[in-house]
mmCIF file of C-alpha atoms in Angstrom:
data_model
loop_
_atom_site.group_PDB
_atom_site.id
_atom_site.type_symbol
_atom_site.label_atom_id
_atom_site.label_comp_id
_atom_site.label_asym_id
_atom_site.label_seq_id
_atom_site.Cartn_x
_atom_site.Cartn_y
_atom_site.Cartn_z
ATOM 1 C CA MET A 1 64.216 -2.726 25.161
ATOM 2 C CA SER A 2 61.700 -0.969 22.437
ATOM 3 C CA VAL A 3 57.889 -1.543 21.990
ATOM 4 C CA VAL A 4 56.254 0.117 18.602
ATOM 5 C CA SER A 5 52.232 0.028 18.025
ATOM 6 C CA ASN A 6 51.174 -0.016 14.451
ATOM 7 C CA ASN A 7 48.646 2.294 15.554
ATOM 8 C CA ILE A 8 45.119 0.689 14.271
ATOM 9 C CA LEU A 9 42.610 1.131 16.681
ATOM 10 C CA ALA A 10 40.327 3.618 15.453
ATOM 11 C CA GLY A 11 38.298 6.375 17.719
ATOM 12 C CA SER A 12 36.936 9.814 17.144
ATOM 13 C CA SER A 13 33.059 9.506 16.052
ATOM 14 C CA GLY A 14 31.155 11.937 14.032
ATOM 15 C CA GLN A 15 31.788 12.672 10.123
ATOM 16 C CA GLY A 16 33.287 15.787 8.753
ATOM 17 C CA GLY A 17 31.655 18.721 8.231
ATOM 18 C CA GLY A 18 29.196 17.886 4.661
ATOM 19 C CA GLY A 19 30.702 14.410 4.039
ATOM 20 C CA TYR A 20 34.371 15.940 4.030
ATOM 21 C CA GLU A 21 36.840 13.333 4.590
ATOM 22 C CA ILE A 22 39.951 13.799 5.750
ATOM 23 C CA GLU A 23 42.699 10.754 4.593
ATOM 24 C CA ARG A 24 46.125 10.823 6.348
ATOM 25 C CA SER A 25 48.355 13.089 8.282
ATOM 26 C CA LEU A 26 51.726 13.501 7.933
ATOM 27 C CA ARG A 27 53.720 12.555 11.423
ATOM 28 C CA PHE A 28 57.201 14.753 12.174
ATOM 29 C CA ASN A 29 59.556 12.974 14.492
ATOM 30 C CA SER A 30 62.660 15.605 15.928
ATOM 31 C CA GLY A 31 64.246 12.713 16.285
ATOM 32 C CA ASP A 32 64.858 12.522 12.535
ATOM 33 C CA SER A 33 65.450 16.219 12.124
ATOM 34 C CA ALA A 34 61.885 16.181 9.787
ATOM 35 C CA TYR A 35 60.433 19.630 8.381
ATOM 36 C CA LEU A 36 59.159 20.564 4.923
ATOM 37 C CA SER A 37 60.292 23.983 3.194
ATOM 38 C CA ARG A 38 59.439 25.952 -0.023
ATOM 39 C CA ALA A 39 60.866 28.528 -1.635
ATOM 40 C CA GLN A 40 57.694 32.184 -2.277
ATOM 41 C CA SER A 41 57.085 34.845 -4.238
ATOM 42 C CA SER A 42 56.228 37.796 -2.719
ATOM 43 C CA GLY A 43 52.289 37.523 -2.393
ATOM 44 C CA ASN A 44 50.542 39.856 -0.071
ATOM 45 C CA THR A 45 51.998 41.100 3.239
ATOM 46 C CA LYS A 46 49.196 41.974 4.906
ATOM 47 C CA THR A 47 46.455 40.007 5.001
ATOM 48 C CA PHE A 48 46.242 36.031 5.047
ATOM 49 C CA THR A 49 44.881 32.872 6.765
ATOM 50 C CA TYR A 50 46.783 29.594 8.438
ATOM 51 C CA SER A 51 44.449 26.693 9.123
ATOM 52 C CA PHE A 52 44.949 23.521 10.224
ATOM 53 C CA TRP A 53 45.177 20.921 12.076
ATOM 54 C CA ILE A 54 47.468 18.503 15.063
ATOM 55 C CA LYS A 55 47.701 16.261 16.836
ATOM 56 C CA LYS A 56 50.013 16.750 19.729
ATOM 57 C CA VAL A 57 51.865 13.888 21.318
ATOM 58 C CA GLY A 58 53.636 15.649 24.497
ATOM 59 C CA ALA A 59 55.554 18.831 26.035
ATOM 60 C CA GLN A 60 57.067 20.461 23.041
ATOM 61 C CA GLY A 61 59.564 22.948 25.270
ATOM 62 C CA SER A 62 59.988 26.438 24.089
ATOM 63 C CA TRP A 63 58.877 27.152 20.672
ATOM 64 C CA PRO A 64 58.843 24.075 18.296
ATOM 65 C CA HIS A 65 58.131 25.361 15.400
ATOM 66 C CA ILE A 66 54.376 24.726 13.424
ATOM 67 C CA ILE A 67 53.519 26.530 10.979
ATOM 68 C CA GLY A 68 55.190 29.993 9.183
ATOM 69 C CA ALA A 69 58.504 31.340 7.074
ATOM 70 C CA ASP A 70 61.010 33.321 8.629
ATOM 71 C CA GLN A 71 63.960 35.227 6.711
ATOM 72 C CA ASN A 72 66.537 35.470 9.509
ATOM 73 C CA SER A 73 65.977 36.066 13.609
ATOM 74 C CA ASP A 74 64.992 39.577 12.817
ATOM 75 C CA ASN A 75 62.075 38.738 10.338
ATOM 76 C CA ARG A 76 60.080 35.703 11.270
ATOM 77 C CA ALA A 77 56.469 34.130 11.158
ATOM 78 C CA HIS A 78 55.396 31.162 13.990
ATOM 79 C CA ILE A 79 53.079 29.561 14.615
ATOM 80 C CA ARG A 80 55.153 27.158 17.904
ATOM 81 C CA TRP A 81 54.399 25.681 20.257
ATOM 82 C CA ASN A 82 55.792 27.140 24.322
ATOM 83 C CA SER A 83 55.504 24.148 26.638
ATOM 84 C CA ASP A 84 51.818 23.369 26.270
ATOM 85 C CA LYS A 85 50.528 26.884 24.793
ATOM 86 C CA LEU A 86 50.086 28.056 21.371
ATOM 87 C CA GLN A 87 51.790 31.228 20.299
ATOM 88 C CA CYS A 88 51.083 33.102 17.300
ATOM 89 C CA TYR A 89 54.289 34.940 16.419
ATOM 90 C CA PHE A 90 55.533 37.805 14.204
ATOM 91 C CA VAL A 91 58.887 39.638 14.711
ATOM 92 C CA THR A 92 59.535 42.307 11.366
ATOM 93 C CA GLY A 93 62.754 44.402 11.542
ATOM 94 C CA ASN A 94 62.952 43.226 15.149
ATOM 95 C CA SER A 95 59.633 44.632 15.645
ATOM 96 C CA THR A 96 57.399 42.335 17.879
ATOM 97 C CA LYS A 97 53.439 43.107 14.955
ATOM 98 C CA LEU A 98 52.083 39.636 16.290
ATOM 99 C CA ASN A 99 51.467 38.187 19.714
ATOM 100 C CA LEU A 100 48.650 35.979 20.450
ATOM 101 C CA GLN A 101 49.268 33.582 23.082
ATOM 102 C CA PRO A 102 45.635 31.614 24.767
ATOM 103 C CA SER A 103 45.703 31.196 28.588
ATOM 104 C CA ARG A 104 44.171 28.386 27.705
ATOM 105 C CA VAL A 105 47.029 24.815 27.650
ATOM 106 C CA PHE A 106 46.248 21.377 25.466
ATOM 107 C CA ARG A 107 47.330 18.524 27.552
ATOM 108 C CA ASP A 108 44.766 16.081 25.073
ATOM 109 C CA TYR A 109 47.639 14.288 23.339
ATOM 110 C CA GLY A 110 44.968 11.862 22.233
ATOM 111 C CA ALA A 111 42.894 14.064 20.667
ATOM 112 C CA TRP A 112 43.354 15.880 17.447
ATOM 113 C CA PHE A 113 42.410 20.304 17.354
ATOM 114 C CA HIS A 114 41.750 22.415 14.594
ATOM 115 C CA VAL A 115 43.605 25.943 14.551
ATOM 116 C CA VAL A 116 42.759 28.809 11.759
ATOM 117 C CA LEU A 117 44.640 32.339 12.574
ATOM 118 C CA ALA A 118 43.381 35.205 9.963
ATOM 119 C CA VAL A 119 45.591 38.288 10.072
ATOM 120 C CA ASP A 120 44.207 41.526 8.070
ATOM 121 C CA SER A 121 46.847 44.850 9.585
ATOM 122 C CA THR A 122 44.260 46.963 7.678
ATOM 123 C CA GLN A 123 40.985 46.730 9.893
ATOM 124 C CA ALA A 124 40.717 49.892 11.399
ATOM 125 C CA THR A 125 39.674 47.578 15.127
ATOM 126 C CA SER A 126 43.004 46.219 16.694
ATOM 127 C CA SER A 127 41.622 42.568 17.207
ATOM 128 C CA ASN A 128 39.733 42.247 13.952
ATOM 129 C CA ARG A 129 43.535 42.633 12.381
ATOM 130 C CA ALA A 130 43.765 39.534 14.385
ATOM 131 C CA LYS A 131 41.675 36.124 14.839
ATOM 132 C CA LEU A 132 42.646 32.904 16.161
ATOM 133 C CA TYR A 133 40.174 30.450 16.501
ATOM 134 C CA ILE A 134 40.689 26.948 17.967
ATOM 135 C CA ASN A 135 37.822 23.567 17.110
ATOM 136 C CA GLY A 136 35.907 26.766 16.036
ATOM 137 C CA GLU A 137 36.127 29.029 19.056
ATOM 138 C CA LEU A 138 37.688 32.605 19.269
ATOM 139 C CA GLN A 139 40.155 33.104 21.340
ATOM 140 C CA ASP A 140 39.708 35.873 23.409
ATOM 141 C CA ALA A 141 41.514 35.463 27.095
ATOM 142 C CA PHE A 142 45.759 35.422 26.015
ATOM 143 C CA ASP A 143 48.500 35.474 28.638
ATOM 144 C CA TYR A 144 49.758 37.614 25.423
ATOM 145 C CA SER A 145 48.121 40.000 23.605
ATOM 146 C CA THR A 146 50.154 41.810 21.075
ATOM 147 C CA TYR A 147 47.893 43.004 18.114
ATOM 148 C CA PRO A 148 49.081 44.788 14.883
ATOM 149 C CA SER A 149 49.357 48.495 13.997
ATOM 150 C CA GLN A 150 47.172 49.338 10.977
ATOM 151 C CA ASN A 151 48.651 48.335 8.047
ATOM 152 C CA ASP A 152 51.542 47.278 9.099
ATOM 153 C CA VAL A 153 53.683 44.594 6.871
ATOM 154 C CA PHE A 154 54.335 41.157 8.427
ATOM 155 C CA SER A 155 57.524 39.220 6.901
ATOM 156 C CA VAL A 156 55.984 35.862 6.541
ATOM 157 C CA ASN A 157 54.998 35.893 2.454
ATOM 158 C CA ASN A 158 57.650 37.175 -0.033
ATOM 159 C CA SER A 159 60.582 36.119 -1.240
ATOM 160 C CA SER A 160 63.034 36.904 1.345
ATOM 161 C CA ALA A 161 61.613 34.468 3.787
ATOM 162 C CA THR A 162 61.029 30.711 3.188
ATOM 163 C CA ALA A 163 57.874 28.983 4.893
ATOM 164 C CA THR A 164 58.918 25.861 6.326
ATOM 165 C CA ILE A 165 56.733 23.681 8.518
ATOM 166 C CA GLY A 166 57.869 21.235 11.579
ATOM 167 C CA ARG A 167 60.491 23.652 12.227
ATOM 168 C CA ARG A 168 62.264 27.105 12.412
ATOM 169 C CA ASN A 169 64.057 27.939 8.898
ATOM 170 C CA TYR A 170 67.114 30.085 9.943
ATOM 171 C CA ASP A 171 68.256 28.957 12.975
ATOM 172 C CA THR A 172 67.351 25.075 11.554
ATOM 173 C CA SER A 173 65.866 24.543 14.636
ATOM 174 C CA ASN A 174 63.576 24.064 17.327
ATOM 175 C CA TYR A 175 61.367 20.682 15.155
ATOM 176 C CA ILE A 176 57.835 19.045 16.354
ATOM 177 C CA ASN A 177 56.389 16.510 17.318
ATOM 178 C CA GLY A 178 53.026 15.944 16.878
ATOM 179 C CA TYR A 179 50.989 15.110 13.190
ATOM 180 C CA LEU A 180 49.478 17.191 11.120
ATOM 181 C CA ALA A 181 46.332 17.380 8.509
ATOM 182 C CA ASP A 182 44.603 18.844 5.376
ATOM 183 C CA VAL A 183 46.897 22.115 6.153
ATOM 184 C CA HIS A 184 46.113 25.806 4.474
ATOM 185 C CA PHE A 185 47.227 28.657 3.353
ATOM 186 C CA ILE A 186 45.363 31.239 2.945
ATOM 187 C CA ASP A 187 47.467 34.274 0.403
ATOM 188 C CA GLY A 188 44.996 37.892 0.922
ATOM 189 C CA GLN A 189 42.469 36.929 2.494
ATOM 190 C CA ALA A 190 41.267 37.029 6.113
ATOM 191 C CA LEU A 191 38.187 34.088 6.628
ATOM 192 C CA ALA A 192 36.540 32.826 8.515
ATOM 193 C CA GLU A 193 36.732 29.252 11.019
ATOM 194 C CA THR A 194 33.901 28.522 8.966
ATOM 195 C CA ASP A 195 35.270 27.671 5.958
ATOM 196 C CA PHE A 196 37.357 25.411 7.035
ATOM 197 C CA GLY A 197 35.387 23.464 9.714
ATOM 198 C CA ALA A 198 31.911 22.974 10.549
ATOM 199 C CA LEU A 199 29.851 21.870 13.857
ATOM 200 C CA ASP A 200 28.603 18.179 13.486
ATOM 201 C CA ASP A 201 25.072 16.335 15.345
ATOM 202 C CA ASN A 202 26.812 16.483 18.366
ATOM 203 C CA GLY A 203 28.227 19.640 18.941
ATOM 204 C CA VAL A 204 31.864 18.751 17.858
ATOM 205 C CA TRP A 205 33.890 20.953 15.719
ATOM 206 C CA GLN A 206 34.841 18.336 12.271
ATOM 207 C CA PRO A 207 37.298 19.843 9.478
ATOM 208 C CA LYS A 208 34.939 21.134 6.324
ATOM 209 C CA GLU A 209 36.036 21.237 2.103
ATOM 210 C CA PHE A 210 37.223 24.732 1.565
ATOM 211 C CA ALA A 211 35.855 25.763 -1.420
ATOM 212 C CA GLY A 212 37.374 29.035 -2.093
ATOM 213 C CA THR A 213 40.825 30.463 -3.845
ATOM 214 C CA TYR A 214 44.109 30.383 -2.103
ATOM 215 C CA GLY A 215 45.910 33.293 -3.743
ATOM 216 C CA THR A 216 49.875 33.604 -4.969
ATOM 217 C CA ASN A 217 51.531 31.253 -2.240
ATOM 218 C CA GLY A 218 48.623 29.933 -0.746
ATOM 219 C CA PHE A 219 48.645 25.591 -0.816
ATOM 220 C CA HIS A 220 46.427 22.681 0.230
ATOM 221 C CA LEU A 221 48.677 19.520 1.817
ATOM 222 C CA ASP A 222 46.761 16.737 2.354
ATOM 223 C CA PHE A 223 48.907 14.945 2.411
ATOM 224 C CA ALA A 224 47.011 12.598 0.614
ATOM 225 C CA ASP A 225 49.692 10.783 -1.997
ATOM 226 C CA ASN A 226 52.534 8.860 -0.788
ATOM 227 C CA SER A 227 53.237 7.494 -4.019
ATOM 228 C CA SER A 228 57.222 8.602 -3.099
ATOM 229 C CA ASN A 229 59.236 10.486 -0.126
ATOM 230 C CA ALA A 230 59.102 13.780 -2.101
ATOM 231 C CA ALA A 231 55.218 13.270 -3.066
ATOM 232 C CA LEU A 232 54.087 14.041 0.444
ATOM 233 C CA GLY A 233 54.936 17.654 0.141
ATOM 234 C CA THR A 234 52.345 17.889 -2.838
ATOM 235 C CA ASP A 235 50.318 21.533 -3.498
ATOM 236 C CA THR A 236 46.796 20.239 -4.200
ATOM 237 C CA SER A 237 45.577 24.066 -4.119
ATOM 238 C CA SER A 238 45.602 24.913 -8.361
ATOM 239 C CA ASN A 239 48.542 26.888 -7.429
ATOM 240 C CA GLY A 240 50.999 23.503 -7.571
ATOM 241 C CA ASN A 241 53.472 25.392 -4.710
ATOM 242 C CA THR A 242 54.825 22.037 -3.686
ATOM 243 C CA TRP A 243 57.081 21.889 -0.570
ATOM 244 C CA THR A 244 60.333 20.295 -0.275
ATOM 245 C CA VAL A 245 60.013 16.924 1.535
ATOM 246 C CA ASN A 246 62.927 16.537 4.231
ATOM 247 C CA ASN A 247 63.661 13.771 6.459
ATOM 248 C CA LEU A 248 59.947 12.224 6.267
ATOM 249 C CA SER A 249 59.511 8.752 4.566
ATOM 250 C CA VAL A 250 57.394 6.494 2.960
ATOM 251 C CA ALA A 251 59.420 3.329 3.570
ATOM 252 C CA ALA A 252 56.967 0.488 4.647
ATOM 253 C CA GLY A 253 56.981 -0.516 8.308
ATOM 254 C CA THR A 254 57.432 1.320 11.323
ATOM 255 C CA GLY A 255 59.833 4.348 9.875
ATOM 256 C CA ASN A 256 57.082 5.317 8.353
ATOM 257 C CA ASP A 257 55.345 9.135 8.377
ATOM 258 C CA SER A 258 52.269 8.810 6.334
ATOM 259 C CA LEU A 259 49.449 7.503 8.849
ATOM 260 C CA VAL A 260 45.400 6.870 8.857
ATOM 261 C CA ASP A 261 45.405 8.706 11.847
ATOM 262 C CA SER A 262 43.469 11.661 10.754
ATOM 263 C CA PRO A 263 40.640 14.136 12.222
ATOM 264 C CA THR A 264 37.941 12.826 10.857
ATOM 265 C CA ASN A 265 35.928 8.372 10.707
ATOM 266 C CA GLY A 266 36.708 7.288 7.167
ATOM 267 C CA THR A 267 33.981 5.604 5.903
ATOM 268 C CA GLN A 268 35.762 2.793 3.618
ATOM 269 C CA THR A 269 35.010 -0.900 3.947
ATOM 270 C CA ASP A 270 36.853 -2.589 6.245
ATOM 271 C CA THR A 271 38.025 -6.087 5.547
ATOM 272 C CA GLY A 272 39.485 -6.361 9.343
ATOM 273 C CA ALA A 273 43.335 -6.504 7.795
ATOM 274 C CA GLY A 274 43.690 -3.530 9.813
ATOM 275 C CA GLY A 275 44.958 -0.002 8.147
ATOM 276 C CA GLU A 276 41.837 0.507 6.526
ATOM 277 C CA ILE A 277 39.709 3.185 8.404
ATOM 278 C CA THR A 278 40.814 6.394 8.987
ATOM 279 C CA GLY A 279 40.428 7.946 11.901
ATOM 280 C CA CYS A 280 41.637 9.218 15.423
ATOM 281 C CA TYR A 281 43.396 6.756 16.512
ATOM 282 C CA ALA A 282 45.123 5.651 19.946
ATOM 283 C CA THR A 283 48.544 6.050 20.180
ATOM 284 C CA LEU A 284 50.833 5.776 23.874
ATOM 285 C CA ASN A 285 49.324 8.170 26.501
ATOM 286 C CA PRO A 286 52.690 9.854 27.101
ATOM 287 C CA ILE A 287 51.472 10.795 30.630
ATOM 288 C CA ASP A 288 50.191 8.234 31.272
ATOM 289 C CA ARG A 289 53.771 6.045 31.653
ATOM 290 C CA LYS A 290 56.830 4.663 34.156
ATOM 291 C CA SER A 291 59.285 7.243 34.324
ATOM 292 C CA THR A 292 62.213 4.537 32.356
ATOM 293 C CA VAL A 293 59.787 4.891 29.501
ATOM 294 C CA SER A 294 60.461 7.193 26.618
ATOM 295 C CA LEU A 295 57.886 7.909 23.287
ATOM 296 C CA SER A 296 58.544 8.564 19.546
ATOM 297 C CA ASN A 297 57.590 8.923 16.456
ATOM 298 C CA GLY A 298 54.574 10.004 17.350
ATOM 299 C CA ASN A 299 54.150 8.353 20.603
ATOM 300 C CA LEU A 300 54.163 4.683 18.534
ATOM 301 C CA ASP A 301 57.798 3.675 19.643
ATOM 302 C CA ALA A 302 58.410 2.869 24.060
ATOM 303 C CA THR A 303 62.024 2.523 24.877
ATOM 304 C CA THR A 304 62.897 1.556 28.438
ATOM 305 C CA SER A 305 66.255 1.888 29.564
ATOM 306 C CA SER A 306 65.186 -0.402 32.797
ATOM 307 C CA THR A 307 66.108 -4.059 32.985
ATOM 308 C CA GLY A 308 62.445 -5.012 35.083
ATOM 309 C CA TRP A 309 58.283 -4.182 34.217
ATOM 310 C CA ALA A 310 58.061 -0.744 32.393
ATOM 311 C CA GLY A 311 54.650 0.280 31.785
ATOM 312 C CA VAL A 312 52.666 2.921 29.659
ATOM 313 C CA LYS A 313 48.644 2.852 28.969
ATOM 314 C CA GLY A 314 47.239 4.624 25.545
ATOM 315 C CA THR A 315 45.747 7.470 25.166
ATOM 316 C CA MET A 316 42.100 5.843 24.728
ATOM 317 C CA GLY A 317 40.467 3.540 27.208
ATOM 318 C CA VAL A 318 38.376 0.838 26.871
ATOM 319 C CA SER A 319 35.226 -0.889 29.166
ATOM 320 C CA SER A 320 33.461 -3.812 26.757
ATOM 321 C CA GLY A 321 33.743 -4.722 23.152
ATOM 322 C CA LYS A 322 35.936 -5.747 21.525
ATOM 323 C CA TYR A 323 39.341 -4.406 20.303
ATOM 324 C CA TYR A 324 42.646 -4.956 18.887
ATOM 325 C CA PHE A 325 46.246 -4.075 18.344
ATOM 326 C CA GLU A 326 49.494 -4.651 17.193
ATOM 327 C CA ALA A 327 52.868 -4.334 18.926
ATOM 328 C CA THR A 328 56.586 -5.291 17.902
ATOM 329 C CA ALA A 329 59.211 -6.003 20.376
ATOM 330 C CA ASN A 330 62.818 -5.153 19.565
ATOM 331 C CA GLY A 331 65.796 -5.873 21.874
ATOM 332 C CA SER A 332 66.423 -7.415 24.980
ATOM 333 C CA ALA A 333 64.082 -9.651 26.400
ATOM 334 C CA ALA A 334 65.565 -8.316 29.799
ATOM 335 C CA ASN A 335 64.038 -5.092 29.368
ATOM 336 C CA LYS A 336 60.350 -5.097 29.268
ATOM 337 C CA VAL A 337 57.622 -2.721 28.116
ATOM 338 C CA PHE A 338 54.249 -3.266 28.789
ATOM 339 C CA PHE A 339 50.852 -2.372 27.554
#
């Protein structure tokens, strides 16, 4: 039996920096082989910045690819998962140019967090050539900390490399499971975390509207246009560097990958119909479930092969007040999942 949650319990508090709101996110389900891709022109191969918000949905295994570009195994640039750790791994000419893996682990499967990687290999000091920020904090404790040599050239930003989000390109593998929102790539500038976020009055890191320029290959994917599958890859910067959408859907129902689960709480009017207020929504919790329960589709689908009861809890606990959620039961009544 499978149970499908419709993900309409809002969660997080606080507004985005300067009132900035992220309307939508894009859900990547590895079982669908979902990813985005784009052919690039030649840009700055020494200086660039990535910024994105991500919501993890469970242990990812080895090397699921979040974002980057590659030509082959000897020329690649990946921001990826290494199980519960985040790794920035860049190789050019079969030589490792950058390898940063913070020692911290990421096991909160109900929270959004923000990643900024700023690279400038022209800097004189090695640790200034690559800076990794998570929720506004500069990372300085690493399992691996290989910094670029001065004036190193990266394969990430040239016409020979294909840019991808959600999988590795050169061997068409390593798909991620999770949600992405407000994805930026800045070609030719190594920017600060404060260009993309700020602390709110409660000391919580929140998104901020980026006001700068993007460079040749730069782009901004806000995933707000869900008028068609192809529209999910729309670049909202002035560059028009739109992405090809692969195996992602805006079809009505549980297969819809365009969601209002986002890092910010929206200010829309809530009529009670559901799905009108954006925010960090509750999902099913992969670390608080019976072993026979399998989760998929951004932790919104639960399936069990058990002939008895099988339970799974949500990512947000409540103690009082009124709350609302929906679920749809599919399959045999002999197999039951409860929340």
